[in-house]
Coordinates of C-alpha atoms in Angstrom, one line a residue:
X1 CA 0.1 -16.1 -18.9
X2 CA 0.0 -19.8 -17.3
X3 CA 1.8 -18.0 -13.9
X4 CA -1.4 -15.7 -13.8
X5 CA -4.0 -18.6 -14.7
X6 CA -2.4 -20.4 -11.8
X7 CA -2.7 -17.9 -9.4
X8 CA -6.1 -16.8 -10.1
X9 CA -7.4 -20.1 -10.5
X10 CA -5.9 -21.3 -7.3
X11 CA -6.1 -17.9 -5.5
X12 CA -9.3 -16.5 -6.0
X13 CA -11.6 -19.5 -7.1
X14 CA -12.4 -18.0 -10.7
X15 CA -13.5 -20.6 -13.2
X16 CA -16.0 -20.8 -16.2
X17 CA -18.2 -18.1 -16.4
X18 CA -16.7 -16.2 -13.8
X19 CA -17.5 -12.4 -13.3
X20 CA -14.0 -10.4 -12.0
X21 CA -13.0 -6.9 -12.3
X22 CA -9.7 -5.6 -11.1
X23 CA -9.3 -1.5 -10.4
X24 CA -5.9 -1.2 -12.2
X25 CA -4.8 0.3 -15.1
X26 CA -4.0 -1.8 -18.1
X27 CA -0.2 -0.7 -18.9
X28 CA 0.5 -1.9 -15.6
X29 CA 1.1 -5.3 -14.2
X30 CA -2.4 -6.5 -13.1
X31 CA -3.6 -5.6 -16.2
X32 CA -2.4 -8.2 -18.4
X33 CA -2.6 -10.4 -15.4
X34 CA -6.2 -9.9 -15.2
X35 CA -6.7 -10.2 -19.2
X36 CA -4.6 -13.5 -19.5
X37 CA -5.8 -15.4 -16.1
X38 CA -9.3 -14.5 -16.9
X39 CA -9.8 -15.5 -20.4
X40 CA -7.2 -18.7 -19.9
X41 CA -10.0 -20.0 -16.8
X42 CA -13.1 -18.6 -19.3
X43 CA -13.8 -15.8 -16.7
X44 CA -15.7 -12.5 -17.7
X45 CA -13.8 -9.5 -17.6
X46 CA -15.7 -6.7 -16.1
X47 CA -14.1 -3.3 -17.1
X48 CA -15.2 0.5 -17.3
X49 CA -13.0 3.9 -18.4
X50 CA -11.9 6.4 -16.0
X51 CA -12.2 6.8 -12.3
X52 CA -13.8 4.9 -10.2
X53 CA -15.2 7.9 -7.9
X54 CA -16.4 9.8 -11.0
X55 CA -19.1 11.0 -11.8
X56 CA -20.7 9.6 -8.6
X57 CA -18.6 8.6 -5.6
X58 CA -20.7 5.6 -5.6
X59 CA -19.6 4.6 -9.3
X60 CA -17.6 1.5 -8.4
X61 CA -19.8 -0.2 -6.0
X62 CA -22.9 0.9 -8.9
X63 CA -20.6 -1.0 -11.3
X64 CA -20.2 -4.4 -9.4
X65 CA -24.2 -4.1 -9.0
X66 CA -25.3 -3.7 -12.1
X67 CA -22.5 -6.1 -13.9
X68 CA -22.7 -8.8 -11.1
X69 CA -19.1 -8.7 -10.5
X70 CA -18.4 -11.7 -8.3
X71 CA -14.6 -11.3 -7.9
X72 CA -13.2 -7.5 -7.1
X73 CA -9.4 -6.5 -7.3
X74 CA -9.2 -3.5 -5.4
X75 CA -5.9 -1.3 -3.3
X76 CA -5.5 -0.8 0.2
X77 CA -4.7 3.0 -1.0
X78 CA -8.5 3.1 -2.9
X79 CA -10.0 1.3 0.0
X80 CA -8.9 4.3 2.2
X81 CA -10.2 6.4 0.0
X82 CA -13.6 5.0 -0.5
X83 CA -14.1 4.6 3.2
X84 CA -13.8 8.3 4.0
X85 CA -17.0 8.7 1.8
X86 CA -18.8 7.1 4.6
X87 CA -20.4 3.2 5.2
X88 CA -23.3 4.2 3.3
X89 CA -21.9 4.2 -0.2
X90 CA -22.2 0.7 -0.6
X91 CA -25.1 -0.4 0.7
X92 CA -27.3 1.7 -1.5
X93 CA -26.5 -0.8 -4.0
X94 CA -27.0 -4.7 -4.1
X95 CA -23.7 -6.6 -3.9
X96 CA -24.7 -10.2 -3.5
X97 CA -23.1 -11.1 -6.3
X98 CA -19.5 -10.5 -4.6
X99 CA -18.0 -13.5 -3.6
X100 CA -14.8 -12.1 -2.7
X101 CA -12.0 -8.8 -2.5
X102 CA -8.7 -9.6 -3.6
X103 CA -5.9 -6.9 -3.2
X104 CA -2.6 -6.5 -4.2
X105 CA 0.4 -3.5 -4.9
X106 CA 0.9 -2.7 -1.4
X107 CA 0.6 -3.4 2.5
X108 CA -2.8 -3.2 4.3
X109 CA -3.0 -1.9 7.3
X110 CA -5.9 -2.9 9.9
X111 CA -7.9 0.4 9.1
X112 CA -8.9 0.0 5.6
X113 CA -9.0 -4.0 5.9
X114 CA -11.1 -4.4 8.4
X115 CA -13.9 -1.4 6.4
X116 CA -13.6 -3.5 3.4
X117 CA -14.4 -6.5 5.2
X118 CA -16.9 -5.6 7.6
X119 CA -18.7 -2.5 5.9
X120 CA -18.7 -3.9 2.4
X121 CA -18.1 -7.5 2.8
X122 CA -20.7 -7.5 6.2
X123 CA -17.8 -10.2 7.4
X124 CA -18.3 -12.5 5.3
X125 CA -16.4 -11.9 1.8
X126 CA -12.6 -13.1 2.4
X127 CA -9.9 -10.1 1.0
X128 CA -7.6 -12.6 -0.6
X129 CA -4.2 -10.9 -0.4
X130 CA -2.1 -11.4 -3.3
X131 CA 2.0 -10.1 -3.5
X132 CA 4.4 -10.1 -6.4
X133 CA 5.7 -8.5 -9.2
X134 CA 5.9 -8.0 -12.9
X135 CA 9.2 -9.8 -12.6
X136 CA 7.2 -12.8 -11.6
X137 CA 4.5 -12.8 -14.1
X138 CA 2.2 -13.1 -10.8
X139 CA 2.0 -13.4 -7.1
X140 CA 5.0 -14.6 -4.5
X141 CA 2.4 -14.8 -1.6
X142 CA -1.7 -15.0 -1.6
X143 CA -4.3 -15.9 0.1
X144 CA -6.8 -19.0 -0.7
X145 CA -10.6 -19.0 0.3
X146 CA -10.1 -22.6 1.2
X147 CA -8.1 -22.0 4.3
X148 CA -7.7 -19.3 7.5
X149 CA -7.3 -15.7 6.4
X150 CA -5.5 -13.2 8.8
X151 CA -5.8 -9.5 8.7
X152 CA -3.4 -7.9 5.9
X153 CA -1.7 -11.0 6.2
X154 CA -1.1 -14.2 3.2
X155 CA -2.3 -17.6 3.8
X156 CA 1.2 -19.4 1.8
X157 CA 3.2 -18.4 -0.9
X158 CA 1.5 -19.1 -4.4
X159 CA 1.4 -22.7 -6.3
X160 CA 5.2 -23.4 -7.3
X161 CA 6.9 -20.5 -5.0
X162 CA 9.4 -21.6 -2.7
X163 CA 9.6 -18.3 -0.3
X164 CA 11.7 -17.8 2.6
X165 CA 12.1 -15.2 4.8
X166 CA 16.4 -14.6 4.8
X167 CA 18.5 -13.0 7.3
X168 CA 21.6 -10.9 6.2
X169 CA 23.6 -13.7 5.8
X170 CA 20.9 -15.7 3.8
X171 CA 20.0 -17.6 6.7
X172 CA 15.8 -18.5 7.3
X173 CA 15.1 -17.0 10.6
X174 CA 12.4 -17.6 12.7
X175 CA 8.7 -17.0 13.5
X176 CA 7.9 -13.3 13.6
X177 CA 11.3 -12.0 12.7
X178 CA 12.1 -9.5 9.9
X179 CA 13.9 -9.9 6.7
X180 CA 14.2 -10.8 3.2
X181 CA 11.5 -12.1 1.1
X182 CA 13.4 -14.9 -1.4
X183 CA 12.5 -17.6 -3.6
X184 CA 15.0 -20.2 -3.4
X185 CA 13.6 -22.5 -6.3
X186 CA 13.0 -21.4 -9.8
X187 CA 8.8 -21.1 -10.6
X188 CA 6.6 -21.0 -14.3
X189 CA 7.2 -17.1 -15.3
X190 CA 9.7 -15.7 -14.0
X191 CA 11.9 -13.4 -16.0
X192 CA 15.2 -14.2 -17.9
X193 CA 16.6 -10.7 -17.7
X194 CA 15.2 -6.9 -18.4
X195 CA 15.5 -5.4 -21.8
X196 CA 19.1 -5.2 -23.3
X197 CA 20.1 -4.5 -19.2
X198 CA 20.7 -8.0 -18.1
X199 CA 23.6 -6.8 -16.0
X200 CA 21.1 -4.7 -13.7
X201 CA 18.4 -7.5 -13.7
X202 CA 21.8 -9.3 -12.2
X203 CA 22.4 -6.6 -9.6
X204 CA 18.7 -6.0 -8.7
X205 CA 17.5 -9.6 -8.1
X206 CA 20.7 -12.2 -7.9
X207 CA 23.2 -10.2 -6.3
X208 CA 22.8 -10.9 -2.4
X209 CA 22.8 -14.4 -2.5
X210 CA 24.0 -17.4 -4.6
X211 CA 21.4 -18.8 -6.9
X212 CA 18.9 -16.7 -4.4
X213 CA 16.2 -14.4 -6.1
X214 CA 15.7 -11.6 -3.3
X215 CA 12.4 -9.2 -3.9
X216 CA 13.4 -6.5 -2.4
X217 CA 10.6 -6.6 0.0
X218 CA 11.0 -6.6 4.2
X219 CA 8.4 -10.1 4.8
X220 CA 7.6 -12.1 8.6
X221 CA 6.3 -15.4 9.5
X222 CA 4.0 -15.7 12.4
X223 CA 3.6 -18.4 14.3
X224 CA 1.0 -20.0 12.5
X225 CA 3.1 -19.4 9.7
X226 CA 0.9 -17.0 8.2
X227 CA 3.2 -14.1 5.9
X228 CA 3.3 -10.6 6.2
X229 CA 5.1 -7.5 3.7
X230 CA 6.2 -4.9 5.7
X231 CA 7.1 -2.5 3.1
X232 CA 9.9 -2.3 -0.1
X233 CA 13.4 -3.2 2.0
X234 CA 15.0 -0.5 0.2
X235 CA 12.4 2.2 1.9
X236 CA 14.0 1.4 5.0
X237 CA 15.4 4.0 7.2
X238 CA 17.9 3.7 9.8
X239 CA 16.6 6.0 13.1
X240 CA 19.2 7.1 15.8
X241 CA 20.4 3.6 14.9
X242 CA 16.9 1.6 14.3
X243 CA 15.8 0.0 11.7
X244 CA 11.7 0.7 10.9
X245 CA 9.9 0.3 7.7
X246 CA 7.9 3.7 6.7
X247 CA 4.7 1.0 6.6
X248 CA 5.0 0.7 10.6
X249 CA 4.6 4.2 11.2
X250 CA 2.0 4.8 8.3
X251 CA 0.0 2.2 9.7
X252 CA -0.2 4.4 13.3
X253 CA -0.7 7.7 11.4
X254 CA -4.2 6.3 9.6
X255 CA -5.6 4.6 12.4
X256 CA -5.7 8.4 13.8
X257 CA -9.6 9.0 13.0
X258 CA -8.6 12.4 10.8
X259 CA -5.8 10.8 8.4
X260 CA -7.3 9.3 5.8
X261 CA -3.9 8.3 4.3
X262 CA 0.3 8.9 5.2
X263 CA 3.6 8.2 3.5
X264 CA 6.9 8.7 5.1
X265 CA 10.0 9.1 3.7
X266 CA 13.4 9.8 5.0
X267 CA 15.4 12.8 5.2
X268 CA 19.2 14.0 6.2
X269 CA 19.3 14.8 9.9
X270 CA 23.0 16.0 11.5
X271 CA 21.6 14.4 15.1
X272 CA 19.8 11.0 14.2
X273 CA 21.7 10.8 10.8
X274 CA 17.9 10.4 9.3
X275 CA 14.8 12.0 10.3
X276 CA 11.6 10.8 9.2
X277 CA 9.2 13.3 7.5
X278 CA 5.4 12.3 7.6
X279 CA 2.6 13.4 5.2
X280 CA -1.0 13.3 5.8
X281 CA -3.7 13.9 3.8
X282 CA -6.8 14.6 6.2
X283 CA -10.6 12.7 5.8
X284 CA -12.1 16.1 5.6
X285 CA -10.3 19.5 4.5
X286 CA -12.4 21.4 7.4
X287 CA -11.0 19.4 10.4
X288 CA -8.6 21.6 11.5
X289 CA -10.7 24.7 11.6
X290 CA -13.2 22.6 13.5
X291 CA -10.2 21.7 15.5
X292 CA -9.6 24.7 16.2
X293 CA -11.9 26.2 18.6
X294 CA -10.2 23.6 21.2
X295 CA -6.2 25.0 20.4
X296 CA -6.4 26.2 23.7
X297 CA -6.8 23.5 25.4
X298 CA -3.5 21.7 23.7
X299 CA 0.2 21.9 24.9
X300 CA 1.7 21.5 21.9
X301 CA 5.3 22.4 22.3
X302 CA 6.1 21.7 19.1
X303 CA 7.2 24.3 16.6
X304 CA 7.8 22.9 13.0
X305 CA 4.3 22.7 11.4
X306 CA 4.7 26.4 10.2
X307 CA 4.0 25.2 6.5
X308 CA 0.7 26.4 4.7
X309 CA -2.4 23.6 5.6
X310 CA -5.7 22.9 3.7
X311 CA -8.0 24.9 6.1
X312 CA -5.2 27.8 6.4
X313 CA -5.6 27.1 10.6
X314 CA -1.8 27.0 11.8
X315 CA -2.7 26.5 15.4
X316 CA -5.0 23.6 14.6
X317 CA -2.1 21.8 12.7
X318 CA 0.1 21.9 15.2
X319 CA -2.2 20.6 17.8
X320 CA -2.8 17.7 15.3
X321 CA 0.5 17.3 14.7
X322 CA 1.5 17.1 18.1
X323 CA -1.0 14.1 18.2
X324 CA 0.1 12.2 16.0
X325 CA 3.3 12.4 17.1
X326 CA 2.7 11.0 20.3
X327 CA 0.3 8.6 19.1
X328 CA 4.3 7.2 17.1
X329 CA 5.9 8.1 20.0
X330 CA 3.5 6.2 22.6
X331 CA 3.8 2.6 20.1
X332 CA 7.7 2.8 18.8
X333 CA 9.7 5.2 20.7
X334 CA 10.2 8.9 20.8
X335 CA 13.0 8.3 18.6
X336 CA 10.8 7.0 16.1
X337 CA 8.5 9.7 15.6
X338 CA 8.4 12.1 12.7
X339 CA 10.2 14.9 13.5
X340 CA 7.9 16.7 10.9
X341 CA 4.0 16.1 9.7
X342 CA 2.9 17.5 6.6
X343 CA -0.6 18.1 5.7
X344 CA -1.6 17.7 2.1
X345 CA -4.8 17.6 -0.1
X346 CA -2.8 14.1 -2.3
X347 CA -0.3 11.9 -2.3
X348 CA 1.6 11.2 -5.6
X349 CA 0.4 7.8 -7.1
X350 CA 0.6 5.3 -10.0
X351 CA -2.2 4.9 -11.9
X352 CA -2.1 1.7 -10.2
X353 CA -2.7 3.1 -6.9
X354 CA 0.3 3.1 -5.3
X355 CA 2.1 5.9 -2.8
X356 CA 5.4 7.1 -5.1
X357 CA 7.7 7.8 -1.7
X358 CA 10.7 8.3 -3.8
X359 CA 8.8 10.9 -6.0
X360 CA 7.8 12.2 -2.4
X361 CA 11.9 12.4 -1.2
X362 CA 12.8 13.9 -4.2
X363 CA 10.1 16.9 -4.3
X364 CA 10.2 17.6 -0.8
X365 CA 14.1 18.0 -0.8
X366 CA 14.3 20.2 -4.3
X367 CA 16.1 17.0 -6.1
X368 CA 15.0 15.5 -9.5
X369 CA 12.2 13.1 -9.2
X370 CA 12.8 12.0 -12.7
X371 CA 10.2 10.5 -14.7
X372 CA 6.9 11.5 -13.6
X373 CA 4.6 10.3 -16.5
X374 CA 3.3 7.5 -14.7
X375 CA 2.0 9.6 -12.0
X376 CA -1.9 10.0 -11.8
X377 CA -1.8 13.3 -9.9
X378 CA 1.6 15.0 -10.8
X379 CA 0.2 18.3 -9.3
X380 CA 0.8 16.5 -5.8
X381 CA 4.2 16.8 -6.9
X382 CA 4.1 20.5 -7.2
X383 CA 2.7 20.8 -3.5
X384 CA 5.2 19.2 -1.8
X385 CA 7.6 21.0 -3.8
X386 CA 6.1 24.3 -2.3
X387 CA 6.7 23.4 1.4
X388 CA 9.3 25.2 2.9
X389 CA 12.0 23.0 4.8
X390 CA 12.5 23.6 8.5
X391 CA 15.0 21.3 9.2

């Protein structure tokens, strides 16, 4: 509880009298986070039951009105989604009471940021960014409103963190290169082991380095020594021999003007050892038969989009396939491109929001993908179990 006073306090500016609402759900980490930082600074808690697109697609922003939020937790993931309802949304309602966005469960990418800020925020609002874990009974990394704020980026790690970015060898290495988010130092919260497992709390969190707690998340410095999560380090795939986090290629697949989201996952390939496999749920069902009336003009060589798609227009998938592959191809590589896109109508997600891509792996390749109460939309799990492999 003090760990999540701290951070909110320090993070997000929420004091006495305070309005904040977070969109989470409560069995999940930012729930209690919200309850005990709020009520330990004398914040409000603003909180409503069930969706926050239902009945209205406007219910959320209709919410913060009439309440007066000042302080809104929100996910990249939501943020995508609201902003394929259109810019409108918001402004039918008066949010001058906002003061800021804060964000956390996984990486932004420019996209959805820069909606948030500009549509909704009119450039003004900061989006402070906030990384951790359950583990840590808060946030590794955040923003502050007191100092420069990058783009899907963290101002410092939090009040009592020492972070590091480590090499394999547990080395710090330098401005804007890749590896190991760590905290070197013990900090107020963090856990003593799991539940009658303390030898895989062991494994999980002390096992790469000596007296080293390593997250398990990919992390950069800039120059300005500004921070940056790539992505979960154990998502990582290894590409004809390159490393890339499915986050990079995610981020290029929904700044394509028809994705409204993407997850990509890795699967077994005899020539590249692993292929990557991309899925895409579309803004609008009806692109691709608007799309269509211009398959002519495309030349798409590409033959491995012959899975059913939303609009039932084959042609028109694989001329947007073909697009977003080069669109990869063109910023990382040809390597690096999916060797397959899939379009769905969901992703499967947490009730907290965030893309399950192990729950993904697992349907897509017939495997068990265990436990799937925690799922919001488990029948996205049954759709990607009914696409047919053409590897």
């Amino acid at each position: 509880p003090i760990k999540a006073a701290q951070d909110m306090a320090f993070g997000t500016d929420v004091g006495k009298g305070t309005r904040i609402s977070w969109i989470t759900d409560i069995g999940w980490m930012m729930g209690p986070w919200l309850i005990y930082g709020a009520l330990i600074n004398g914040a409000t808690i603003c909180i409503y039951d069930g969706a926050p697109d239902f009945p209205a697609p406007d219910r959320m922003w209709e919410f913060c009105a009439k309440h007066k939020v000042e302080i809104l937790g929100i996910s990249p993931t939501l943020v995508r989604s609201l902003a394929t309802r259109g810019d409108d949304l918001p402004k039918k309602h008066d949010l001058s009471s906002l003061r800021a966005f804060a964000s956390t469960g996984e990486p932004w990418n420019p996209a959805p940021w820069w909606w948030l800020f500009e549509k909704v925020g009119n450039s003004r609002l900061p989006i402070i960014n906030y990384s951790g874990g359950t583990e840590i009974s808060g946030g590794i990394l955040m923003n502050n409103p007191l100092v420069p704020i990058k783009p899907c980026g963290f101002s410092a790690p939090c009040p009592g963190i020492d972070a590091d970015v480590l090499d394999d060898k547990g080395k710090s290495v330098g401005a804007n290169q890749v590896g190991e988010l760590a905290i070197k130092k013990p900090w107020i919260g963090m856990a003593r082991g799991f539940w009658q497992e303390r030898e895989r709390y062991l494994e999980t969190y002390w096992s790469r380095f000596e007296n080293i707690w390593v997250h398990g998340d990919w992390a950069m410095q800039d120059a300005d020594r500004h921070w940056y999560i790539l992505g979960r380090s154990d998502d990582t795939l290894k590409v004809a021999g390159k490393r890339v986090g499915p986050a990079e290629v995610e981020s290029i697949l929904v700044a394509h003007p028809n994705v409204a989201e993407a997850a990509v996952i890795g699967v077994p390939d005899e020539m590249k050892g692993t292929a990557m496999v991309a899925f895409c749920v579309l803004r609008n069902a009806d692109i691709l038969s608007a799309m269509s009336a211009e398959r002519e003009k495309t030349t798409d060589k590409f033959d491995d989009t012959k899975q059913p798609l939303p609009s039932g227009d084959e042609e028109a998938g694989k001329m947007l396939a073909f697009q977003l592959k080069t669109l990869v191809a063109k910023d990382m590589g040809k390597p690096l491109a999916p060797s397959k896109i899939h379009f769905v109508s969901a992703l499967p997600k947490t009730r907290n929001a965030k893309v399950m891509r192990r729950v993904i792996r697992a349907a897509y390749l017939g495997e068990d993908a265990g436990d799937l109460s925690a799922l919001e939309n488990p029948n996205a799990v049954e759709e990607i179990k009914n696409i047919k492999l053409f590897l």
